[in-house]
Tab-separated table of C-alpha atoms and ligand atoms in Angstrom:
chain	number	residue	atom	x	y	z
A	1	UNK	CA	0.299	-0.095	-0.084
A	2	UNK	CA	1.155	3.972	-1.112
A	3	UNK	CA	1.033	6.345	2.339
A	4	UNK	CA	1.241	9.443	2.727
A	5	UNK	CA	0.929	12.405	5.870
A	6	UNK	CA	-2.463	13.867	5.842
A	7	UNK	CA	-3.141	16.408	8.742
A	8	UNK	CA	-0.298	14.533	10.902
A	9	UNK	CA	-1.796	11.019	10.559
A	10	UNK	CA	0.025	8.081	8.276
A	11	UNK	CA	-3.033	7.279	5.087
A	12	UNK	CA	-2.753	4.002	3.481
A	13	UNK	CA	-3.873	3.623	0.123
A	14	UNK	CA	-4.222	1.549	-2.366
A	15	UNK	CA	-4.782	2.053	-6.571
A	16	UNK	CA	-5.818	0.437	-8.558
A	17	UNK	CA	-7.849	0.093	-12.347
A	18	UNK	CA	-8.256	3.228	-15.109
A	19	UNK	CA	-10.996	4.671	-16.160
A	20	UNK	CA	-13.142	7.869	-14.195
A	21	UNK	CA	-12.391	8.016	-10.893
A	22	UNK	CA	-13.807	5.994	-7.464
A	23	UNK	CA	-13.676	5.973	-3.739
A	24	UNK	CA	-14.648	2.749	-1.778
A	25	UNK	CA	-14.931	4.526	1.938
A	26	UNK	CA	-15.029	0.776	3.993
A	27	UNK	CA	-17.205	0.759	7.355
A	28	UNK	CA	-16.586	0.188	10.626
A	29	UNK	CA	-14.419	-1.979	12.455
A	30	UNK	CA	-12.749	-2.300	9.475
A	31	UNK	CA	-10.368	-1.490	6.412
A	32	UNK	CA	-9.468	-1.232	2.329
A	33	UNK	CA	-10.025	-4.816	2.425
A	34	UNK	CA	-13.390	-5.844	2.024
A	35	UNK	CA	-13.920	-3.481	-0.842
A	36	UNK	CA	-11.718	-6.930	-2.621
A	37	UNK	CA	-14.127	-8.212	-4.309
A	38	UNK	CA	-16.228	-5.348	-5.754
A	39	UNK	CA	-12.596	-3.509	-6.799
A	40	UNK	CA	-11.892	-7.358	-9.359
A	41	UNK	CA	-15.121	-6.060	-10.490
A	42	UNK	CA	-14.756	-2.952	-10.437
A	43	UNK	CA	-11.317	-2.124	-11.674
A	44	UNK	CA	-11.367	-1.635	-15.509
A	45	UNK	CA	-13.604	0.318	-15.328
A	46	UNK	CA	-12.854	2.522	-12.563
A	47	UNK	CA	-9.394	4.071	-11.607
A	48	UNK	CA	-10.087	2.977	-7.500
A	49	UNK	CA	-8.702	4.902	-4.285
A	50	UNK	CA	-9.016	2.311	-1.801
A	51	UNK	CA	-8.171	4.280	1.698
A	52	UNK	CA	-8.169	3.464	5.400
A	53	UNK	CA	-9.629	5.227	7.403
A	54	UNK	CA	-7.309	7.066	9.714
A	55	UNK	CA	-6.622	4.767	12.818
A	56	UNK	CA	-8.065	1.247	10.259
A	57	UNK	CA	-5.488	-1.055	8.709
A	58	UNK	CA	-2.104	0.804	7.438
A	59	UNK	CA	-3.357	3.960	8.642
A	60	UNK	CA	-2.329	5.980	11.811
A	61	UNK	CA	-4.698	7.997	14.243
A	62	UNK	CA	-3.753	10.826	17.120
A	63	UNK	CA	-5.281	9.844	20.862
A	64	UNK	CA	-7.218	14.059	20.569
A	65	UNK	CA	-10.486	13.328	19.673
A	66	UNK	CA	-11.807	13.516	16.203
A	67	UNK	CA	-14.941	14.668	13.362
A	68	UNK	CA	-16.158	12.559	11.234
A	69	UNK	CA	-15.312	15.523	9.202
A	70	UNK	CA	-12.042	14.725	10.453
A	71	UNK	CA	-12.360	11.849	7.977
A	72	UNK	CA	-13.794	13.746	4.950
A	73	UNK	CA	-10.653	16.188	5.374
A	74	UNK	CA	-8.056	13.124	5.231
A	75	UNK	CA	-10.346	11.874	2.664
A	76	UNK	CA	-9.744	15.629	0.874
A	77	UNK	CA	-6.209	15.820	1.770
A	78	UNK	CA	-5.325	12.256	-0.660
A	79	UNK	CA	-7.257	13.547	-2.630
A	80	UNK	CA	-4.887	16.709	-3.497
A	81	UNK	CA	-2.332	14.176	-2.912
A	82	UNK	CA	-3.083	12.251	-6.317
A	83	UNK	CA	-4.537	15.539	-8.642
A	84	UNK	CA	-7.748	14.825	-8.226
A	85	UNK	CA	-10.075	17.441	-8.101
A	86	UNK	CA	-13.413	15.330	-8.332
A	87	UNK	CA	-14.875	12.024	-8.404
A	88	UNK	CA	-17.258	9.334	-7.937
A	89	UNK	CA	-17.320	8.230	-4.331
A	90	UNK	CA	-19.517	5.009	-2.238
A	91	UNK	CA	-19.463	4.298	1.523
A	92	UNK	CA	-20.048	0.640	3.272
A	93	UNK	CA	-22.290	2.434	6.878
A	94	UNK	CA	-19.883	4.191	8.945
A	95	UNK	CA	-18.101	5.179	5.463
A	96	UNK	CA	-20.958	6.349	3.973
A	97	UNK	CA	-21.044	8.733	6.826
A	98	UNK	CA	-17.766	10.163	5.701
A	99	UNK	CA	-18.990	10.515	2.756
A	100	UNK	CA	-21.808	12.941	2.916
A	101	UNK	CA	-19.828	14.430	4.663
A	102	UNK	CA	-17.243	14.887	2.763
A	103	UNK	CA	-19.799	15.868	0.339
A	104	UNK	CA	-20.904	18.179	2.361
A	105	UNK	CA	-17.932	20.084	3.100
A	106	UNK	CA	-17.058	20.126	-0.688
A	107	UNK	CA	-19.554	19.235	-3.288
A	108	UNK	CA	-18.284	20.956	-5.804
A	109	UNK	CA	-14.926	17.519	-6.038
A	110	UNK	CA	-17.994	15.117	-6.072
A	111	UNK	CA	-19.709	14.061	-9.148
A	112	UNK	CA	-21.682	11.430	-7.376
A	113	UNK	CA	-21.868	9.542	-4.479
A	114	UNK	CA	-23.486	5.839	-3.555
A	115	UNK	CA	-23.767	4.731	0.487
A	116	UNK	CA	-24.012	1.790	0.855
A	117	UNK	CA	-25.781	0.214	3.775
A	118	UNK	CA	-25.316	3.332	5.304
A	119	UNK	CA	-28.234	6.474	6.646
A	120	UNK	CA	-27.677	10.185	5.926
A	121	UNK	CA	-29.734	10.194	9.398
A	122	UNK	CA	-27.428	10.467	13.375
A	123	UNK	CA	-27.496	8.493	16.099
A	124	UNK	CA	-30.981	8.344	19.261
A	125	UNK	CA	-29.487	8.752	22.150
A	126	UNK	CA	-29.928	4.787	22.994
A	127	UNK	CA	-26.862	4.845	20.449
A	128	UNK	CA	-25.288	7.002	21.037
A	129	UNK	CA	-25.249	5.482	24.572
A	130	UNK	CA	-24.646	2.037	24.086
A	131	UNK	CA	-21.100	3.438	22.173
A	132	UNK	CA	-19.065	5.675	24.482
A	133	UNK	CA	-20.657	1.860	26.825
A	134	UNK	CA	-18.500	0.609	24.132
A	135	UNK	CA	-15.552	2.116	23.339
A	136	UNK	CA	-15.315	2.538	27.669
A	137	UNK	CA	-15.443	-1.816	27.500
A	138	UNK	CA	-12.798	-1.624	24.724
A	139	UNK	CA	-11.008	0.735	26.024
A	140	UNK	CA	-10.478	-2.402	28.855
A	141	UNK	CA	-11.211	-5.373	27.499
A	142	UNK	CA	-9.874	-5.245	23.460
A	143	UNK	CA	-11.061	-5.149	20.084
A	144	UNK	CA	-12.058	-8.909	20.808
A	145	UNK	CA	-15.284	-7.506	22.386
A	146	UNK	CA	-16.022	-5.894	19.493
A	147	UNK	CA	-14.764	-8.426	16.912
A	148	UNK	CA	-16.993	-10.696	19.406
A	149	UNK	CA	-20.659	-8.587	19.331
A	150	UNK	CA	-20.574	-7.504	16.056
A	151	UNK	CA	-19.218	-10.448	13.630
A	152	UNK	CA	-22.888	-12.325	13.535
A	153	UNK	CA	-24.640	-8.210	12.796
A	154	UNK	CA	-22.412	-8.172	10.080
A	155	UNK	CA	-23.564	-11.213	7.914
A	156	UNK	CA	-25.443	-14.364	8.950
A	157	UNK	CA	-22.954	-15.542	5.867
A	158	UNK	CA	-20.221	-17.545	7.614
A	159	UNK	CA	-17.378	-16.422	4.685
A	160	UNK	CA	-17.749	-13.156	5.117
A	161	UNK	CA	-18.329	-13.829	9.465
A	162	UNK	CA	-14.490	-15.319	9.221
A	163	UNK	CA	-13.171	-12.738	6.995
A	164	UNK	CA	-14.784	-9.151	9.202
A	165	UNK	CA	-13.742	-11.130	12.701
A	166	UNK	CA	-9.764	-11.188	11.492
A	167	UNK	CA	-9.993	-8.440	9.769
A	168	UNK	CA	-11.007	-6.423	12.777
A	169	UNK	CA	-9.011	-8.157	15.715
A	170	UNK	CA	-6.531	-6.882	13.183
A	171	UNK	CA	-7.669	-3.783	14.283
A	172	UNK	CA	-6.547	-0.851	17.137
A	173	UNK	CA	-7.797	0.071	20.318
A	174	UNK	CA	-7.754	3.761	19.847
A	175	UNK	CA	-9.139	2.626	15.935
A	176	UNK	CA	-11.574	2.176	17.826
A	177	UNK	CA	-12.153	3.509	20.821
A	178	UNK	CA	-11.958	6.761	18.319
A	179	UNK	CA	-14.553	5.867	15.284
A	180	UNK	CA	-17.007	4.395	17.977
A	181	UNK	CA	-16.648	8.747	19.951
A	182	UNK	CA	-16.675	9.818	15.935
A	183	UNK	CA	-19.675	8.180	15.476
A	184	UNK	CA	-21.304	8.770	18.178
A	185	UNK	CA	-21.182	12.931	17.699
A	186	UNK	CA	-21.395	12.912	13.513
A	187	UNK	CA	-24.003	15.541	12.452
A	188	UNK	CA	-27.570	13.867	11.014
A	189	UNK	CA	-27.406	14.554	7.585
A	190	UNK	CA	-31.134	14.409	6.486
A	191	UNK	CA	-31.444	17.086	6.022
A	192	UNK	CA	-28.756	17.541	2.919
A	193	UNK	CA	-29.980	15.249	1.096
A	194	UNK	CA	-32.381	17.283	-0.655
A	195	UNK	CA	-28.822	19.529	-1.224
A	196	UNK	CA	-26.863	17.279	-3.225
A	197	UNK	CA	-27.522	17.910	-6.845
A	198	UNK	CA	-25.202	15.555	-8.004
A	199	UNK	CA	-26.136	11.727	-9.325
A	200	UNK	CA	-27.697	9.815	-5.214
A	201	UNK	CA	-26.978	5.309	-5.713
A	202	UNK	CA	-28.264	3.998	-2.173
A	203	UNK	CA	-26.919	-0.154	-2.385
A	204	UNK	CA	-28.772	-1.896	0.805
A	205	UNK	CA	-29.557	-5.846	2.354
A	206	UNK	CA	-33.559	-6.088	3.658
A	207	UNK	CA	-31.942	-8.672	6.848
A	208	UNK	CA	-28.700	-5.624	7.545
A	209	UNK	CA	-28.702	-6.118	11.608
A	210	UNK	CA	-27.024	-3.325	11.839
A	211	UNK	CA	-28.350	0.191	10.198
A	212	UNK	CA	-32.198	-0.891	9.006
A	213	UNK	CA	-32.862	-1.059	5.254
A	214	UNK	CA	-35.058	1.755	6.741
A	215	UNK	CA	-32.787	4.712	6.489
A	216	UNK	CA	-31.772	3.797	3.541
A	217	UNK	CA	-36.330	4.402	1.825
A	218	UNK	CA	-36.116	6.885	3.579
A	219	UNK	CA	-33.196	8.932	1.764
A	220	UNK	CA	-34.839	7.525	-1.227
A	221	UNK	CA	-38.026	9.477	-0.400
A	222	UNK	CA	-36.052	13.295	0.600
A	223	UNK	CA	-34.563	13.025	-3.933
A	224	UNK	CA	-36.692	11.932	-6.722
A	225	UNK	CA	-33.369	11.371	-8.518
A	226	UNK	CA	-32.099	9.086	-5.700
A	227	UNK	CA	-31.949	5.325	-6.821
A	228	UNK	CA	-32.018	2.845	-4.536
A	229	UNK	CA	-31.435	-0.896	-5.154
A	230	UNK	CA	-32.439	-3.289	-2.096
A	231	UNK	CA	-30.288	-6.608	-2.212
A	232	UNK	CA	-33.183	-9.457	-1.226
A	233	UNK	CA	-31.146	-11.620	1.714
A	234	UNK	CA	-28.360	-9.544	2.079
A	235	UNK	CA	-26.581	-8.106	5.009
A	236	UNK	CA	-24.577	-5.767	6.045
A	237	UNK	CA	-21.952	-7.133	3.391
A	238	UNK	CA	-22.965	-6.732	0.639
A	239	UNK	CA	-20.030	-5.757	-1.165
A	240	UNK	CA	-19.190	-9.509	0.194
A	241	UNK	CA	-22.667	-11.210	0.430
A	242	UNK	CA	-23.439	-9.535	-3.079
A	243	UNK	CA	-19.984	-8.584	-4.319
A	244	UNK	CA	-21.900	-8.722	-7.971
A	245	UNK	CA	-24.920	-6.585	-7.449
A	246	UNK	CA	-22.988	-4.455	-5.814
A	247	UNK	CA	-20.384	-3.867	-8.424
A	248	UNK	CA	-23.727	-3.465	-10.894
A	249	UNK	CA	-24.798	-0.609	-8.817
A	250	UNK	CA	-22.404	0.896	-8.319
A	251	UNK	CA	-21.734	1.059	-12.120
A	252	UNK	CA	-25.082	3.172	-12.209
A	253	UNK	CA	-23.046	6.416	-10.921
A	254	UNK	CA	-20.603	5.807	-14.794
B	1	MLT	C1	-19.783	0.302	10.061
B	1	MLT	O1	-20.719	-0.974	9.611
B	1	MLT	O2	-19.662	1.703	9.862
B	1	MLT	C2	-20.828	0.545	11.824
B	1	MLT	O3	-22.076	-0.753	11.610
B	1	MLT	C3	-21.743	1.746	11.569
B	1	MLT	C4	-22.175	1.954	12.979
B	1	MLT	O4	-22.169	1.293	13.426
B	1	MLT	O5	-23.146	3.216	12.596
């Protein structure tokens, strides 16, 4: 992986393929490898940029608290480094929160956006509280707490479960704690959706146990041009559970 220093953190990224640029942003608490299968299906048509968000994978983090919008700034810095002014972006779950924050802050840099198993809404109070509780547990007991609790919720598919558990166990405590707090404090961007004036694509599994498909349906009704691809039988990891369908859906943005 290549690495670049941005905003005091080292951001690791992979770049592969040729064509229209498309940034694929991973979710929590994973890294860019969650997009591997989709990337193989898209690399003949897209110049793919696959970052590890701050703290995750091979990227470093800071001890200071940070926001989802800081992750969006990291992305802007990475695009500056690569000389890419405007691009398609797609984010999975927390990666979707980063994509939305990026689109809000840098509207002229987004030519289209995909939100996979994500949402625009912020956290209700009990969810927010739960994240702080989990962060305290991770600080005390380690990342195994999150690996054990999240793996069955990410997917019912044993193959996918094996993969995500392995990836989660490799992540660091500061990355998981920092991201949990950033997600808890993220802005509700529902009111931003009707102002978004580039193509918007939603991909969501109908058996997603982490973010219900209703969150995508709520976005869909806000803007007539939004495309919603509902994947029957997919959980929270459609890019692995239904890689072909997810890749085909992302091609709509081109
Ligand atoms: C993710 O998959 O990125 C997270 O589950 C999102 C969240 O917890 O809100």
